[in-house]
Amino acid sequence: MRTFFYIGLFIITGIATAYFVGFQSQTGFTSEYDDDQEKLKDAIVIKVSHVVSENTPKGKAIRRFKALVEKNTKGKVKVEIYPNGSLYSDISEWNALKNNNVQMIIPATSKVSAYVPEYSVFDLPFAFNSYKDVQRAFEGNIGDILLKKVEKQENVKGITFWYNGFKQITNSQRPLIRPVDFNRLHFRTMPGEVIKDQYQRMGAAVSHLPFNKTYENLEVGFIDGQENTISNIYSKKLYDHQSYLTVSNHSYLGYVVLMNEDFWGDLPEEYRVEIEEAMNQTTEWIRRHSIEINDDHMRELKRNTDLEVHILLNSEKEKWMKKLAPLYEEYEDEIGKEIMKEIYKRNGRP
Ligand code: LMR
């Protein structure tokens, strides 16, 4: 009799537990319910590919943009970010955009110069001598010309320009102070004929390696050095196998924000307005904060590395410029008379 009682109790407890657990999970009282994927089904998704770390001006700006877009459209437009070249490398992202595999990329202007040569204006040594100069270019006539030019490329919509910083040079061999110090060194640079020509005129060789292959090529000593902004050098530890840093500010690394044109054209008007508003706010943010992020990273570099830092003096810069001045005339036709006129107006002819 007692045995029956215990068996009965066991069965009833089992049924009650099963019912209770089932009921709880159905109503979602005990486990957190994640509706992210469900919303995704109905949402418009902007996939963004970029190659830098998340703690850089571009990495931080794109996350701000995402937050603003998703808030302003109440989640109807989602932004999916793929940083560090995790989806496409800097070499493949251009075609990925054109094929609508991603809807937005933010390449450095130098990388776009492979398709639109006018973009190499930012690679001309010492063409921009202050952040104000760069802002005037991005927001003025030069920026307008460049956005129109990039839109001649099939399925590419030029949105705006984003800021990072001036480029500096590291290497493992010796301090780079005079042009002759570059002799026989090998550097990783971004693509761009002006950049290559610049190093060759100083007696160095150049390999256009993808950004995310720079560290390993410095590590194995395939290259002696590289040029980049301080935020990229710091965040990717490009200083690890280097001994010298020259703060040369020789040219500016900024970005052009590009969208897939068909995708942009198909967006409902109300979302386009919200995206534009989010973009304006983010552009304003990166303009104000890019300098401070690079300055912070410079302080970290000085504090945490053994790099020997040389800040190029004006008298030394003049010697570099003497060597590099012929580049201006050489690339005048490619960059275009109208853009060059703006540069000469500001700086005079070198
Ligand atoms: C580089 O390749 O060095 C840079 O373009 C990376 C970036 O996007 O800032």
Tab-separated table of C-alpha atoms and ligand atoms in Angstrom:
chain	number	residue	atom	x	y	z
A	1	MET	CA	0.000	0.000	0.000
A	2	ARG	CA	2.809	2.355	1.037
A	3	THR	CA	4.705	1.499	-2.127
A	4	PHE	CA	1.677	2.525	-4.247
A	5	PHE	CA	1.447	5.748	-2.303
A	6	TYR	CA	5.135	6.630	-3.026
A	7	ILE	CA	4.849	5.664	-6.690
A	8	GLY	CA	1.738	7.857	-6.999
A	9	LEU	CA	3.477	10.744	-5.251
A	10	PHE	CA	6.488	10.395	-7.544
A	11	ILE	CA	4.305	10.481	-10.693
A	12	ILE	CA	2.272	13.491	-9.509
A	13	THR	CA	5.457	15.404	-8.554
A	14	GLY	CA	6.931	14.607	-11.993
A	15	ILE	CA	3.845	15.826	-13.869
A	16	ALA	CA	3.646	18.970	-11.751
A	17	THR	CA	7.340	19.768	-12.315
A	18	ALA	CA	7.072	19.201	-16.077
A	19	TYR	CA	3.981	21.402	-16.278
A	20	PHE	CA	5.543	24.114	-14.134
A	21	VAL	CA	8.843	24.210	-16.069
A	22	GLY	CA	7.035	24.155	-19.414
A	23	PHE	CA	4.706	26.912	-18.373
A	24	GLN	CA	7.535	29.061	-17.061
A	25	SER	CA	9.621	28.804	-20.208
A	26	GLN	CA	6.577	29.493	-22.401
A	27	THR	CA	5.750	32.697	-20.615
A	28	GLY	CA	9.409	33.606	-20.286
A	29	PHE	CA	9.237	34.258	-16.546
A	30	THR	CA	12.527	32.597	-15.717
A	31	SER	CA	14.829	32.866	-18.716
A	32	GLU	CA	15.593	36.144	-20.454
A	33	TYR	CA	13.876	36.433	-23.790
A	34	ASP	CA	16.018	37.781	-26.612
A	35	ASP	CA	13.990	39.218	-29.489
A	36	ASP	CA	16.986	40.464	-31.438
A	37	GLN	CA	16.703	37.946	-34.244
A	38	GLU	CA	12.933	38.412	-34.519
A	39	LYS	CA	13.244	42.160	-35.005
A	40	LEU	CA	16.051	41.535	-37.477
A	41	LYS	CA	13.593	39.657	-39.701
A	42	ASP	CA	11.597	42.829	-40.383
A	43	ALA	CA	14.388	45.356	-40.053
A	44	ILE	CA	16.435	46.945	-42.797
A	45	VAL	CA	20.046	45.973	-42.122
A	46	ILE	CA	23.073	48.115	-42.988
A	47	LYS	CA	26.169	45.915	-42.885
A	48	VAL	CA	29.345	47.923	-42.368
A	49	SER	CA	32.815	46.522	-42.921
A	50	HIS	CA	35.983	48.229	-41.704
A	51	VAL	CA	39.548	47.194	-40.892
A	52	VAL	CA	40.550	49.092	-37.760
A	53	SER	CA	40.112	48.445	-34.037
A	54	GLU	CA	37.048	49.543	-32.146
A	55	ASN	CA	38.992	51.973	-29.930
A	56	THR	CA	40.035	54.203	-32.848
A	57	PRO	CA	38.223	57.298	-34.164
A	58	LYS	CA	36.528	55.275	-36.944
A	59	GLY	CA	35.771	52.297	-34.672
A	60	LYS	CA	34.119	54.511	-32.075
A	61	ALA	CA	32.306	56.694	-34.599
A	62	ILE	CA	30.628	53.794	-36.363
A	63	ARG	CA	29.315	52.475	-33.051
A	64	ARG	CA	27.842	55.898	-32.304
A	65	PHE	CA	26.267	55.946	-35.748
A	66	LYS	CA	24.724	52.518	-35.088
A	67	ALA	CA	23.281	53.636	-31.739
A	68	LEU	CA	21.795	56.793	-33.274
A	69	VAL	CA	20.290	55.058	-36.315
A	70	GLU	CA	18.730	52.280	-34.247
A	71	LYS	CA	17.345	54.721	-31.677
A	72	ASN	CA	15.973	57.197	-34.219
A	73	THR	CA	14.318	54.523	-36.362
A	74	LYS	CA	13.082	52.623	-33.271
A	75	GLY	CA	15.025	49.575	-34.391
A	76	LYS	CA	13.491	49.510	-37.878
A	77	VAL	CA	16.967	50.055	-39.326
A	78	LYS	CA	19.769	47.986	-37.798
A	79	VAL	CA	23.484	48.556	-38.299
A	80	GLU	CA	25.722	45.472	-38.197
A	81	ILE	CA	29.386	46.343	-37.734
A	82	TYR	CA	32.264	44.070	-38.795
A	83	PRO	CA	35.512	45.650	-37.475
A	84	ASN	CA	39.160	44.563	-37.810
A	85	GLY	CA	38.659	43.250	-41.351
A	86	SER	CA	36.610	40.388	-39.856
A	87	LEU	CA	34.270	40.239	-42.870
A	88	TYR	CA	36.219	41.843	-45.733
A	89	SER	CA	39.820	43.032	-45.973
A	90	ASP	CA	40.652	46.501	-47.214
A	91	ILE	CA	41.339	44.937	-50.610
A	92	SER	CA	37.986	43.189	-50.982
A	93	GLU	CA	35.632	45.684	-49.296
A	94	TRP	CA	35.296	47.933	-52.387
A	95	ASN	CA	33.785	45.121	-54.480
A	96	ALA	CA	31.756	43.893	-51.522
A	97	LEU	CA	30.137	47.338	-51.416
A	98	LYS	CA	29.489	47.470	-55.142
A	99	ASN	CA	27.908	44.000	-55.033
A	100	ASN	CA	25.787	44.993	-52.030
A	101	ASN	CA	27.351	42.283	-49.854
A	102	VAL	CA	27.866	45.147	-47.428
A	103	GLN	CA	25.950	48.403	-47.646
A	104	MET	CA	28.550	50.751	-46.186
A	105	ILE	CA	32.343	51.038	-46.058
A	106	ILE	CA	34.616	53.792	-44.762
A	107	PRO	CA	37.948	53.413	-46.579
A	108	ALA	CA	40.931	55.714	-46.214
A	109	THR	CA	41.015	58.222	-49.079
A	110	SER	CA	44.342	56.715	-50.263
A	111	LYS	CA	42.612	53.382	-50.904
A	112	VAL	CA	39.978	55.043	-53.063
A	113	SER	CA	42.735	56.660	-55.159
A	114	ALA	CA	43.149	53.286	-56.901
A	115	TYR	CA	39.680	53.863	-58.479
A	116	VAL	CA	39.432	57.647	-58.382
A	117	PRO	CA	42.953	59.143	-58.730
A	118	GLU	CA	41.824	62.584	-57.520
A	119	TYR	CA	41.705	61.118	-53.993
A	120	SER	CA	45.525	61.075	-53.881
A	121	VAL	CA	45.486	64.774	-53.078
A	122	PHE	CA	45.570	63.763	-49.397
A	123	ASP	CA	48.788	61.798	-50.010
A	124	LEU	CA	50.718	64.774	-51.349
A	125	PRO	CA	53.393	65.441	-48.742
A	126	PHE	CA	52.655	68.461	-46.538
A	127	ALA	CA	49.679	69.580	-48.669
A	128	PHE	CA	47.596	69.940	-45.479
A	129	ASN	CA	49.352	71.532	-42.566
A	130	SER	CA	46.678	71.700	-39.894
A	131	TYR	CA	43.387	70.111	-38.891
A	132	LYS	CA	41.637	73.283	-40.034
A	133	ASP	CA	43.162	72.782	-43.503
A	134	VAL	CA	41.764	69.247	-43.627
A	135	GLN	CA	38.331	70.353	-42.447
A	136	ARG	CA	38.238	73.097	-45.073
A	137	ALA	CA	39.063	70.509	-47.726
A	138	PHE	CA	36.508	67.931	-46.533
A	139	GLU	CA	33.712	70.465	-46.123
A	140	GLY	CA	34.607	72.741	-49.029
A	141	ASN	CA	35.234	72.645	-52.748
A	142	ILE	CA	37.737	69.742	-52.636
A	143	GLY	CA	35.262	67.553	-50.735
A	144	ASP	CA	32.440	68.397	-53.159
A	145	ILE	CA	34.567	67.510	-56.173
A	146	LEU	CA	35.692	64.240	-54.597
A	147	LEU	CA	32.190	63.119	-53.619
A	148	LYS	CA	30.931	63.786	-57.139
A	149	LYS	CA	33.884	61.913	-58.623
A	150	VAL	CA	33.369	58.792	-56.531
A	151	GLU	CA	29.694	58.699	-57.522
A	152	LYS	CA	30.760	58.141	-61.136
A	153	GLN	CA	31.750	54.647	-59.987
A	154	GLU	CA	28.967	52.180	-60.561
A	155	ASN	CA	26.722	51.637	-57.554
A	156	VAL	CA	28.694	53.856	-55.181
A	157	LYS	CA	27.112	56.706	-53.213
A	158	GLY	CA	29.487	59.172	-51.533
A	159	ILE	CA	28.094	60.285	-48.197
A	160	THR	CA	30.705	62.389	-46.361
A	161	PHE	CA	34.256	62.466	-44.999
A	162	TRP	CA	35.401	61.222	-41.594
A	163	TYR	CA	38.519	62.184	-39.686
A	164	ASN	CA	41.426	60.238	-38.213
A	165	GLY	CA	44.786	62.040	-38.107
A	166	PHE	CA	48.121	62.881	-39.656
A	167	LYS	CA	50.429	60.002	-40.546
A	168	GLN	CA	53.641	59.288	-38.658
A	169	ILE	CA	56.411	56.813	-39.477
A	170	THR	CA	57.911	53.965	-37.424
A	171	ASN	CA	60.830	51.688	-38.271
A	172	SER	CA	63.218	49.207	-36.712
A	173	GLN	CA	66.519	50.463	-38.102
A	174	ARG	CA	67.313	54.116	-37.339
A	175	PRO	CA	65.800	57.509	-36.563
A	176	LEU	CA	64.282	59.010	-39.713
A	177	ILE	CA	65.295	62.628	-39.702
A	178	ARG	CA	66.940	63.389	-43.068
A	179	PRO	CA	65.779	62.053	-46.449
A	180	VAL	CA	68.955	59.972	-46.641
A	181	ASP	CA	67.873	58.054	-43.511
A	182	PHE	CA	65.216	56.301	-45.619
A	183	ASN	CA	67.827	54.774	-47.862
A	184	ARG	CA	67.262	51.059	-48.551
A	185	LEU	CA	64.482	50.680	-45.988
A	186	HIS	CA	61.291	48.802	-46.831
A	187	PHE	CA	57.895	50.151	-45.696
A	188	ARG	CA	54.314	48.951	-45.638
A	189	THR	CA	52.002	51.670	-46.893
A	190	MET	CA	48.437	51.905	-48.099
A	191	PRO	CA	47.963	51.667	-51.864
A	192	GLY	CA	48.511	54.859	-53.832
A	193	GLU	CA	51.034	55.898	-56.450
A	194	VAL	CA	51.831	59.182	-54.701
A	195	ILE	CA	52.710	57.359	-51.480
A	196	LYS	CA	54.901	54.853	-53.307
A	197	ASP	CA	56.641	57.583	-55.284
A	198	GLN	CA	57.238	59.586	-52.126
A	199	TYR	CA	59.132	56.730	-50.440
A	200	GLN	CA	61.029	55.854	-53.598
A	201	ARG	CA	62.227	59.445	-53.929
A	202	MET	CA	63.639	59.119	-50.406
A	203	GLY	CA	65.479	55.935	-51.478
A	204	ALA	CA	63.118	53.438	-49.817
A	205	ALA	CA	60.965	50.586	-51.157
A	206	VAL	CA	57.276	50.087	-50.500
A	207	SER	CA	54.871	47.135	-50.281
A	208	HIS	CA	51.134	47.852	-50.374
A	209	LEU	CA	50.094	45.255	-47.814
A	210	PRO	CA	46.600	44.982	-46.300
A	211	PHE	CA	46.291	46.853	-43.013
A	212	ASN	CA	45.639	43.688	-41.013
A	213	LYS	CA	48.788	42.017	-42.360
A	214	THR	CA	51.057	44.850	-41.214
A	215	TYR	CA	51.786	43.500	-37.735
A	216	GLU	CA	52.887	40.060	-38.901
A	217	ASN	CA	55.094	41.522	-41.641
A	218	LEU	CA	56.819	43.770	-39.107
A	219	GLU	CA	57.183	40.788	-36.781
A	220	VAL	CA	59.004	38.611	-39.327
A	221	GLY	CA	61.047	41.573	-40.572
A	222	PHE	CA	59.717	41.474	-44.147
A	223	ILE	CA	59.276	45.230	-43.782
A	224	ASP	CA	61.387	47.614	-41.696
A	225	GLY	CA	58.641	50.087	-41.004
A	226	GLN	CA	55.242	51.559	-41.758
A	227	GLU	CA	53.349	54.833	-41.714
A	228	ASN	CA	50.038	55.437	-40.001
A	229	THR	CA	48.107	57.567	-37.539
A	230	ILE	CA	49.021	57.230	-33.886
A	231	SER	CA	45.622	55.664	-33.096
A	232	ASN	CA	46.208	52.914	-35.678
A	233	ILE	CA	49.807	52.373	-34.532
A	234	TYR	CA	48.729	52.155	-30.911
A	235	SER	CA	45.570	50.068	-31.282
A	236	LYS	CA	47.191	47.494	-33.591
A	237	LYS	CA	50.475	47.441	-31.627
A	238	LEU	CA	52.376	48.367	-34.763
A	239	TYR	CA	55.104	49.665	-32.423
A	240	ASP	CA	55.895	46.183	-31.073
A	241	HIS	CA	58.775	45.370	-33.397
A	242	GLN	CA	59.847	48.952	-33.983
A	243	SER	CA	62.425	51.166	-32.298
A	244	TYR	CA	61.882	54.622	-33.815
A	245	LEU	CA	58.926	56.911	-34.371
A	246	THR	CA	59.133	60.093	-36.436
A	247	VAL	CA	56.271	62.494	-35.863
A	248	SER	CA	56.345	63.945	-39.354
A	249	ASN	CA	52.674	64.819	-39.998
A	250	HIS	CA	53.588	64.423	-43.665
A	251	SER	CA	50.056	63.662	-44.864
A	252	TYR	CA	46.542	63.157	-43.564
A	253	LEU	CA	44.705	59.858	-43.187
A	254	GLY	CA	40.991	60.536	-43.441
A	255	TYR	CA	38.048	58.513	-44.723
A	256	VAL	CA	35.257	58.742	-47.223
A	257	VAL	CA	31.977	57.191	-46.091
A	258	LEU	CA	30.443	55.226	-48.970
A	259	MET	CA	27.133	53.436	-49.354
A	260	ASN	CA	25.798	51.089	-51.970
A	261	GLU	CA	23.867	53.393	-54.298
A	262	ASP	CA	20.946	51.055	-55.065
A	263	PHE	CA	20.498	50.271	-51.391
A	264	TRP	CA	20.510	53.992	-50.586
A	265	GLY	CA	18.039	54.765	-53.383
A	266	ASP	CA	15.646	52.013	-52.246
A	267	LEU	CA	15.499	53.191	-48.629
A	268	PRO	CA	12.151	54.646	-47.586
A	269	GLU	CA	12.446	58.439	-47.390
A	270	GLU	CA	11.697	58.582	-43.632
A	271	TYR	CA	14.642	56.281	-42.840
A	272	ARG	CA	16.971	58.109	-45.193
A	273	VAL	CA	16.276	61.313	-43.280
A	274	GLU	CA	17.044	59.613	-39.957
A	275	ILE	CA	20.231	58.033	-41.319
A	276	GLU	CA	21.388	61.396	-42.682
A	277	GLU	CA	20.726	63.020	-39.325
A	278	ALA	CA	22.678	60.260	-37.519
A	279	MET	CA	25.499	60.652	-40.048
A	280	ASN	CA	25.683	64.438	-39.507
A	281	GLN	CA	25.881	64.000	-35.751
A	282	THR	CA	28.524	61.271	-36.046
A	283	THR	CA	30.629	63.293	-38.488
A	284	GLU	CA	30.549	66.214	-36.097
A	285	TRP	CA	31.562	63.851	-33.265
A	286	ILE	CA	34.520	62.279	-35.082
A	287	ARG	CA	35.711	65.711	-36.220
A	288	ARG	CA	35.778	66.896	-32.621
A	289	HIS	CA	37.170	63.720	-31.050
A	290	SER	CA	39.668	62.270	-33.542
A	291	ILE	CA	42.429	64.643	-32.408
A	292	GLU	CA	41.884	63.840	-28.753
A	293	ILE	CA	41.871	60.049	-29.379
A	294	ASN	CA	45.183	60.289	-31.274
A	295	ASP	CA	46.631	62.506	-28.510
A	296	ASP	CA	45.565	60.007	-25.827
A	297	HIS	CA	47.155	57.156	-27.752
A	298	MET	CA	50.345	59.182	-28.184
A	299	ARG	CA	50.550	59.599	-24.401
A	300	GLU	CA	50.053	55.829	-24.005
A	301	LEU	CA	52.752	55.113	-26.567
A	302	LYS	CA	55.220	57.367	-24.764
A	303	ARG	CA	54.332	55.835	-21.404
A	304	ASN	CA	54.301	52.170	-22.400
A	305	THR	CA	56.847	51.652	-25.145
A	306	ASP	CA	60.578	52.105	-25.644
A	307	LEU	CA	60.085	53.887	-28.956
A	308	GLU	CA	62.574	56.662	-29.538
A	309	VAL	CA	60.388	59.569	-30.676
A	310	HIS	CA	61.610	62.319	-32.965
A	311	ILE	CA	59.373	65.268	-33.774
A	312	LEU	CA	60.353	66.574	-37.186
A	313	LEU	CA	61.585	70.182	-36.993
A	314	ASN	CA	60.527	72.754	-39.571
A	315	SER	CA	64.091	72.952	-40.883
A	316	GLU	CA	64.082	69.130	-41.372
A	317	LYS	CA	60.654	69.215	-42.967
A	318	GLU	CA	61.978	71.715	-45.520
A	319	LYS	CA	64.626	69.197	-46.573
A	320	TRP	CA	62.005	66.464	-47.038
A	321	MET	CA	59.871	68.898	-48.985
A	322	LYS	CA	62.752	69.819	-51.302
A	323	LYS	CA	63.134	66.172	-52.178
A	324	LEU	CA	59.399	65.576	-52.594
A	325	ALA	CA	58.252	68.798	-54.280
A	326	PRO	CA	58.360	67.325	-57.836
A	327	LEU	CA	55.434	65.047	-56.866
A	328	TYR	CA	53.109	68.039	-57.021
A	329	GLU	CA	53.729	68.641	-60.698
A	330	GLU	CA	53.941	64.967	-61.521
A	331	TYR	CA	50.456	64.220	-60.180
A	332	GLU	CA	48.811	67.534	-61.120
A	333	ASP	CA	46.888	66.008	-64.041
A	334	GLU	CA	45.714	62.955	-62.104
A	335	ILE	CA	44.556	64.953	-59.115
A	336	GLY	CA	43.050	67.576	-61.388
A	337	LYS	CA	43.713	71.271	-61.936
A	338	GLU	CA	40.743	72.432	-59.887
A	339	ILE	CA	41.826	70.601	-56.740
A	340	MET	CA	45.466	71.563	-57.201
A	341	LYS	CA	44.451	75.209	-57.577
A	342	GLU	CA	42.933	75.050	-54.085
A	343	ILE	CA	46.135	73.535	-52.685
A	344	TYR	CA	48.367	76.141	-54.347
A	345	LYS	CA	46.039	78.926	-53.209
A	346	ARG	CA	46.656	77.878	-49.615
A	347	ASN	CA	50.300	76.782	-49.682
A	348	GLY	CA	51.811	78.385	-52.765
A	349	ARG	CA	53.626	76.215	-55.309
A	350	PRO	CA	56.341	74.103	-53.676
B	1	LMR	C1	45.579	51.590	-43.375
B	1	LMR	O1	45.371	50.680	-44.175
B	1	LMR	O2	46.684	51.836	-42.905
B	1	LMR	C2	44.409	52.451	-42.921
B	1	LMR	O3	43.642	52.726	-44.039
B	1	LMR	C3	43.552	51.783	-41.937
B	1	LMR	C4	42.354	52.639	-41.633
B	1	LMR	O4	41.293	52.338	-42.157
B	1	LMR	O5	42.531	53.603	-40.874
